Coordinates of C-alpha atoms in Angstrom, one line a residue:
M1429 CA -112.2 4.1 30.8
T1430 CA -114.5 5.2 33.7
P1431 CA -114.7 3.0 36.8
C1432 CA -118.4 2.6 35.9
L1433 CA -117.9 1.5 32.4
A1434 CA -115.1 -0.9 33.5
G1435 CA -117.3 -2.4 36.0
L1436 CA -120.2 -2.8 33.6
R1437 CA -117.7 -4.7 31.2
Q1438 CA -116.7 -7.0 34.0
Q1439 CA -120.4 -7.7 34.9
I1440 CA -121.2 -8.5 31.3
F1441 CA -118.2 -10.3 30.0
G1442 CA -116.6 -11.5 33.2
I1443 CA -115.8 -15.2 33.9
S1444 CA -115.9 -16.8 37.2
L1445 CA -112.6 -18.2 38.8
K1446 CA -114.5 -21.2 39.4
E1447 CA -114.4 -22.2 35.7
T1448 CA -110.4 -22.9 36.2
T1449 CA -110.8 -25.2 38.8
F1450 CA -110.5 -29.0 37.8
A1451 CA -113.7 -29.9 39.8
Q1452 CA -115.7 -27.4 37.9
R1453 CA -114.1 -28.6 34.4
C1454 CA -114.4 -32.4 35.5
F1455 CA -110.8 -32.7 34.7
H1456 CA -108.7 -35.7 35.8
Q1457 CA -107.3 -34.9 39.2
G1458 CA -104.1 -37.0 39.9
D1459 CA -100.9 -35.4 41.2
A1460 CA -101.8 -32.5 43.5
R1461 CA -98.8 -30.5 42.6
S1462 CA -99.5 -30.7 38.9
Q1463 CA -103.2 -29.8 39.6
Q1464 CA -102.2 -26.6 41.6
R1465 CA -99.8 -25.5 38.9
L1466 CA -102.5 -25.9 36.1
E1467 CA -105.4 -24.3 38.1
Q1468 CA -103.1 -21.4 39.0
I1469 CA -102.4 -20.9 35.2
G1470 CA -106.0 -20.7 34.6
E1471 CA -106.5 -18.2 37.3
I1472 CA -103.7 -16.0 36.0
F1473 CA -105.1 -16.3 32.5
L1474 CA -108.4 -14.7 33.9
F1475 CA -106.6 -12.0 35.9
G1476 CA -105.3 -10.9 32.6
Y1477 CA -108.6 -11.2 30.8
H1478 CA -110.5 -9.2 33.5
T1479 CA -107.6 -6.7 33.8
A1480 CA -107.9 -6.0 30.1
L1481 CA -111.8 -5.5 30.4
R1482 CA -110.9 -2.8 33.3
Y1483 CA -107.8 -1.1 31.6
D1484 CA -108.0 -1.2 27.9
R1485 CA -105.1 1.3 27.4
S1486 CA -102.0 -0.6 26.6
E1487 CA -99.6 1.2 28.8
V1488 CA -101.8 1.0 32.0
L1489 CA -102.9 -2.6 31.4
A1490 CA -99.1 -3.6 30.8
H1491 CA -98.3 -2.2 34.1
Q1492 CA -100.9 -4.3 35.8
L1493 CA -99.9 -7.4 34.0
N1494 CA -96.3 -6.9 34.9
Q1495 CA -97.1 -7.4 38.3
V1496 CA -97.7 -11.1 37.7
E1497 CA -94.6 -13.4 38.5
L1498 CA -92.2 -13.3 35.5
E1499 CA -92.3 -17.0 34.9
L1500 CA -96.2 -17.0 34.7
R1501 CA -96.6 -13.6 33.2
G1502 CA -97.2 -15.0 29.7
F1503 CA -100.6 -16.6 30.7
A1504 CA -101.7 -12.8 32.0
F1505 CA -100.8 -11.5 28.5
E1506 CA -102.8 -14.4 26.8
G1507 CA -105.8 -13.4 28.8
A1508 CA -105.6 -9.8 28.2
A1509 CA -105.3 -10.6 24.5
M1510 CA -108.7 -12.3 24.8
G1511 CA -110.2 -9.2 26.7
L1512 CA -109.0 -6.8 24.1
A1513 CA -110.0 -8.7 21.2
L1514 CA -113.3 -9.3 22.5
Q1515 CA -113.9 -5.5 23.0
D1516 CA -112.5 -4.9 19.6
A1517 CA -115.2 -7.3 18.2
L1518 CA -118.1 -6.1 20.3
I1519 CA -117.8 -2.5 21.2
P1520 CA -118.2 -0.2 18.0
W1521 CA -115.7 2.4 18.9
R1522 CA -111.8 2.2 19.2
R1523 CA -111.4 -1.1 17.4
N1524 CA -107.6 -0.8 17.6
R1525 CA -107.1 -2.0 21.2
L1526 CA -105.5 -5.4 20.2
H1527 CA -103.4 -3.7 17.5
N1528 CA -102.0 -1.4 19.9
F1529 CA -101.2 -3.7 22.4
L1530 CA -99.2 -5.8 19.9
A1531 CA -97.4 -2.9 18.5
G1532 CA -96.6 -2.0 22.3
P1533 CA -96.1 -3.9 25.3
G1534 CA -97.7 -7.1 24.0
A1535 CA -95.0 -7.6 21.4
A1536 CA -92.6 -9.6 23.6
H1537 CA -95.6 -11.9 24.2
V1538 CA -96.6 -12.3 20.6
Y1539 CA -97.0 -15.9 20.6
M1540 CA -99.3 -15.9 23.7
V1541 CA -101.2 -12.9 22.5
H1542 CA -102.3 -14.6 19.3
V1543 CA -103.3 -17.8 21.1
G1544 CA -105.4 -15.5 23.5
V1545 CA -107.2 -14.0 20.6
G1546 CA -108.3 -17.4 19.5
W1547 CA -110.6 -17.7 22.5
V1548 CA -112.8 -14.9 20.9
L1549 CA -112.7 -16.8 17.7
A1550 CA -114.3 -19.7 19.5
R1551 CA -116.8 -17.5 21.9
L1552 CA -118.2 -15.5 19.1
H1553 CA -118.3 -18.3 16.5
Q1554 CA -116.7 -16.2 13.9
R1555 CA -115.6 -17.4 10.6
V1556 CA -111.9 -18.4 10.6
K1557 CA -110.8 -17.1 7.1
P1558 CA -111.8 -13.5 7.4
F1559 CA -110.7 -13.6 11.0
L1560 CA -107.1 -14.7 9.9
Q1561 CA -106.9 -12.0 7.2
R1562 CA -106.7 -9.4 9.8
L1563 CA -103.7 -11.0 11.6
D1564 CA -100.1 -11.9 10.8
P1565 CA -99.9 -14.3 7.9
L1566 CA -97.4 -16.5 10.1
L1567 CA -98.5 -16.3 13.7
G1568 CA -102.2 -15.7 13.0
W1569 CA -102.7 -19.4 12.8
L1570 CA -102.0 -19.5 16.5
T1571 CA -105.4 -18.1 17.0
V1572 CA -106.8 -21.4 15.5
D1573 CA -104.6 -23.2 18.0
G1574 CA -106.2 -21.1 20.7
Y1575 CA -109.6 -22.0 19.4
G1576 CA -108.7 -25.7 19.8
F1577 CA -107.4 -25.3 23.2
H1578 CA -110.7 -23.4 24.3
E1579 CA -113.0 -26.2 22.9
G1580 CA -110.9 -28.9 24.7
Y1581 CA -110.8 -26.8 27.9
F1582 CA -114.5 -26.0 28.1
H1583 CA -116.1 -28.5 26.0
W1584 CA -113.9 -31.7 26.4
Q1585 CA -116.9 -33.9 26.3
W1586 CA -117.6 -33.3 22.6
A1587 CA -114.1 -32.2 21.4
V1588 CA -112.2 -35.0 23.1
A1589 CA -114.6 -37.7 24.1
E1590 CA -116.7 -37.4 21.0
Q1591 CA -113.7 -36.2 18.9
I1592 CA -116.0 -33.6 17.1
V1593 CA -114.3 -30.7 15.1
P1594 CA -116.3 -27.4 14.5
N1595 CA -118.2 -27.6 11.2
R1596 CA -117.0 -24.1 10.3
L1597 CA -113.3 -25.2 10.1
S1598 CA -111.8 -26.8 7.1
G1599 CA -108.4 -27.6 5.4
Y1600 CA -105.3 -26.6 7.4
A1601 CA -107.2 -25.1 10.0
C1602 CA -108.5 -28.5 11.3
R1603 CA -105.0 -29.4 11.9
V1604 CA -104.0 -26.2 13.8
F1605 CA -107.3 -26.7 15.8
D1606 CA -106.0 -30.2 16.8
Q1607 CA -102.7 -28.5 17.8
G1608 CA -104.5 -26.5 20.2
L1609 CA -106.7 -29.4 21.4
G1610 CA -103.6 -31.3 22.1
R1611 CA -102.6 -28.5 24.5
S1612 CA -105.7 -28.7 26.4
L1613 CA -105.1 -32.5 27.1
W1614 CA -102.3 -31.4 29.4
F1615 CA -105.0 -29.7 31.4
I1616 CA -107.8 -32.3 30.8
D1617 CA -105.8 -35.2 31.9
G1618 CA -104.0 -33.1 34.7
G1619 CA -100.5 -33.7 33.4
D1620 CA -100.9 -37.3 33.9
V1621 CA -98.0 -38.8 31.6
A1622 CA -99.7 -42.2 31.5
R1623 CA -103.2 -40.9 30.7
I1624 CA -102.4 -38.5 27.8
P1625 CA -100.9 -41.0 25.4
V1626 CA -104.2 -43.4 25.9
T1627 CA -106.4 -40.2 25.3
I1628 CA -104.4 -39.6 22.0
S1629 CA -104.5 -43.2 20.8
Q1630 CA -108.2 -43.0 20.8
F1631 CA -108.3 -40.4 18.1
P1632 CA -107.9 -41.4 14.3
T1633 CA -104.3 -41.9 13.4
A1634 CA -104.5 -38.8 11.0
R1635 CA -104.9 -36.5 13.8
Q1636 CA -102.5 -37.8 16.4
A1637 CA -99.3 -36.1 15.2
D1638 CA -100.9 -32.7 15.9
L1639 CA -102.2 -33.6 19.3
W1640 CA -98.8 -34.7 20.3
S1641 CA -97.3 -31.5 19.0
G1642 CA -99.7 -29.5 21.2
V1643 CA -98.9 -31.8 24.2
G1644 CA -95.3 -31.0 23.7
L1645 CA -96.0 -27.3 23.8
A1646 CA -98.2 -27.4 27.0
C1647 CA -95.6 -29.8 28.6
A1648 CA -92.8 -27.3 27.9
Y1649 CA -94.7 -24.0 28.5
A1650 CA -97.2 -24.7 31.2
G1651 CA -95.0 -27.4 32.9
G1652 CA -96.0 -29.1 36.3
V1653 CA -94.4 -32.3 35.7
E1654 CA -90.9 -33.5 36.7
R1655 CA -88.2 -34.8 34.7
A1656 CA -89.2 -38.5 35.2
G1657 CA -92.6 -37.9 34.0
I1658 CA -91.4 -36.2 30.9
E1659 CA -89.1 -39.0 30.1
A1660 CA -91.9 -41.4 30.2
L1661 CA -93.9 -39.1 28.1
R1662 CA -91.1 -39.0 25.3
Q1663 CA -91.0 -42.9 25.6
S1664 CA -94.7 -43.0 25.1
A1665 CA -94.5 -40.6 22.0
G1666 CA -92.6 -43.2 19.9
I1667 CA -92.8 -42.3 16.3
Y1668 CA -94.5 -39.1 17.4
L1669 CA -91.2 -37.8 19.2
P1670 CA -90.6 -35.2 16.3
C1671 CA -94.0 -33.6 16.8
I1672 CA -93.8 -33.6 20.6
A1673 CA -90.1 -32.0 20.3
Q1674 CA -91.4 -29.3 17.8
G1675 CA -94.1 -28.2 20.5
A1676 CA -91.5 -27.9 23.0
V1677 CA -89.3 -26.0 20.5
F1678 CA -92.3 -23.5 20.1
A1679 CA -92.6 -23.2 23.8
A1680 CA -88.8 -22.5 24.2
K1681 CA -89.1 -19.8 21.5
A1682 CA -92.1 -18.0 23.0
R1683 CA -90.4 -17.9 26.5
Q1684 CA -87.2 -16.7 25.0
N1685 CA -89.0 -14.0 23.0
A1686 CA -90.8 -12.9 26.3
G1687 CA -87.7 -13.1 28.5
N1688 CA -89.5 -15.3 31.0
S1689 CA -87.4 -18.6 31.1
S1690 CA -88.7 -21.5 33.2
E1691 CA -87.1 -24.5 34.7
Y1692 CA -90.0 -26.6 33.3
T1693 CA -89.2 -25.4 29.8
E1694 CA -85.4 -26.2 30.2
I1695 CA -86.0 -29.6 31.5
A1696 CA -88.6 -30.3 28.9
C1697 CA -86.4 -29.2 26.1
E1698 CA -83.4 -31.4 27.6
V1699 CA -85.6 -34.4 27.6
L1700 CA -87.7 -34.0 24.3
C1701 CA -85.1 -32.1 22.3
D1702 CA -81.9 -33.3 23.6
C1703 CA -80.8 -29.6 23.9
S1704 CA -81.2 -26.5 26.2
A1705 CA -84.1 -24.4 25.9
N1706 CA -82.1 -21.5 24.2
A1707 CA -80.8 -24.2 21.6
A1708 CA -84.3 -25.3 21.0
A1709 CA -85.4 -21.6 20.2
K1710 CA -82.3 -21.4 18.0
I1711 CA -83.8 -24.2 15.9
A1712 CA -87.0 -22.3 15.7
D1713 CA -85.2 -19.2 14.3
I1714 CA -83.1 -21.2 11.8
A1715 CA -86.3 -22.9 10.5
L1716 CA -87.9 -19.5 10.0
E1717 CA -85.3 -18.3 7.4
Q1718 CA -86.5 -18.0 4.0
L1719 CA -89.9 -19.5 4.4
P1720 CA -91.6 -19.7 0.9
I1721 CA -94.6 -17.9 0.0
G1722 CA -97.0 -20.2 -1.8
T1723 CA -100.4 -22.2 -1.3
E1724 CA -99.0 -24.2 1.7
P1725 CA -99.1 -22.2 4.9
A1726 CA -95.7 -20.8 5.9
Y1727 CA -96.6 -21.8 9.6
E1728 CA -96.8 -25.5 8.5
I1729 CA -93.6 -25.3 6.5
W1730 CA -92.0 -23.8 9.7
R1731 CA -93.4 -26.6 11.8
R1732 CA -92.4 -29.3 9.4
R1733 CA -88.6 -28.0 9.3
I1734 CA -88.3 -28.1 12.9
Q1735 CA -89.7 -31.7 13.1
A1736 CA -87.3 -32.6 10.3
Q1737 CA -84.5 -31.8 12.9
F1738 CA -85.6 -34.5 15.3
A1739 CA -86.7 -37.0 12.7
I1740 CA -82.9 -37.0 11.8
K1741 CA -82.0 -37.4 15.4
Q1742 CA -84.4 -40.3 15.6
V1743 CA -82.9 -42.0 12.6
Q1744 CA -79.2 -41.5 13.7
P1745 CA -79.3 -43.9 16.6
Y1746 CA -80.8 -46.6 14.4
M1747 CA -78.2 -46.2 11.8
N1748 CA -75.4 -46.4 14.2
S1749 CA -76.8 -49.7 15.8
C1750 CA -76.7 -51.3 12.2
R1751 CA -73.0 -50.7 11.8

């Protein structure tokens, strides 16, 4: 890509770094360290996004993304996926950027790449079903998760305060949207473990399990909160512990696949899953085995199998106390 064309793309599609600040987003400003961490994540996402607008060849792009600190690198790949998918959708030649990226350097970050693609689904207001048909039948649902995160992050006043779900979503897509929306709560509430349960409790009961799942994923992947805070979050989750634990398992699997382990993920898995991050990732692997093909999305069966492991753990202490 010529420098002139790259500059034009950034001028047209660029997003200001101000958009990642809590002040600009009107997010809750509580713990300064948590805020700094979460704002940094937004900056790295935009670095990946803008880098993809400048370098759309996979090998050159990956070289630039790999300059990011390993522990935070997944967010750069997430942003890059958005940039590539946006160009595939809007530029009428070479519509294989995302495909080539996933087949090459993006493969290790396959989970984050699919989530990043969801931002394009949100920004271009595309129909979900045709969009999903072009993606992996299992992980493609993560784009709807990314859609939910985007709407919470950029439009929390209606997605969270007014609890509105986009009218072009239906069926299972509404649930996955809520999982992404739950991830956004980690940012909107600034990782405040006292505020997040209150925010979730204001939603209809039918939506709360998926919101908790998203919170668990963000807690374990994005991090920013120390062990004591995660222990308080586990206590607040109550009956939704299997959901928040399943989110942490997904985070552990994504990081294991990318080889970018994090102390935040390790601690979150110890607290929420009662095991190490590697053991949590193994739970995800086992739950993937022999997924049935039917009318119910395999992605949901995968999630439910993981949650069942923690539902059993929840029941066991109670049974022991009754003996």
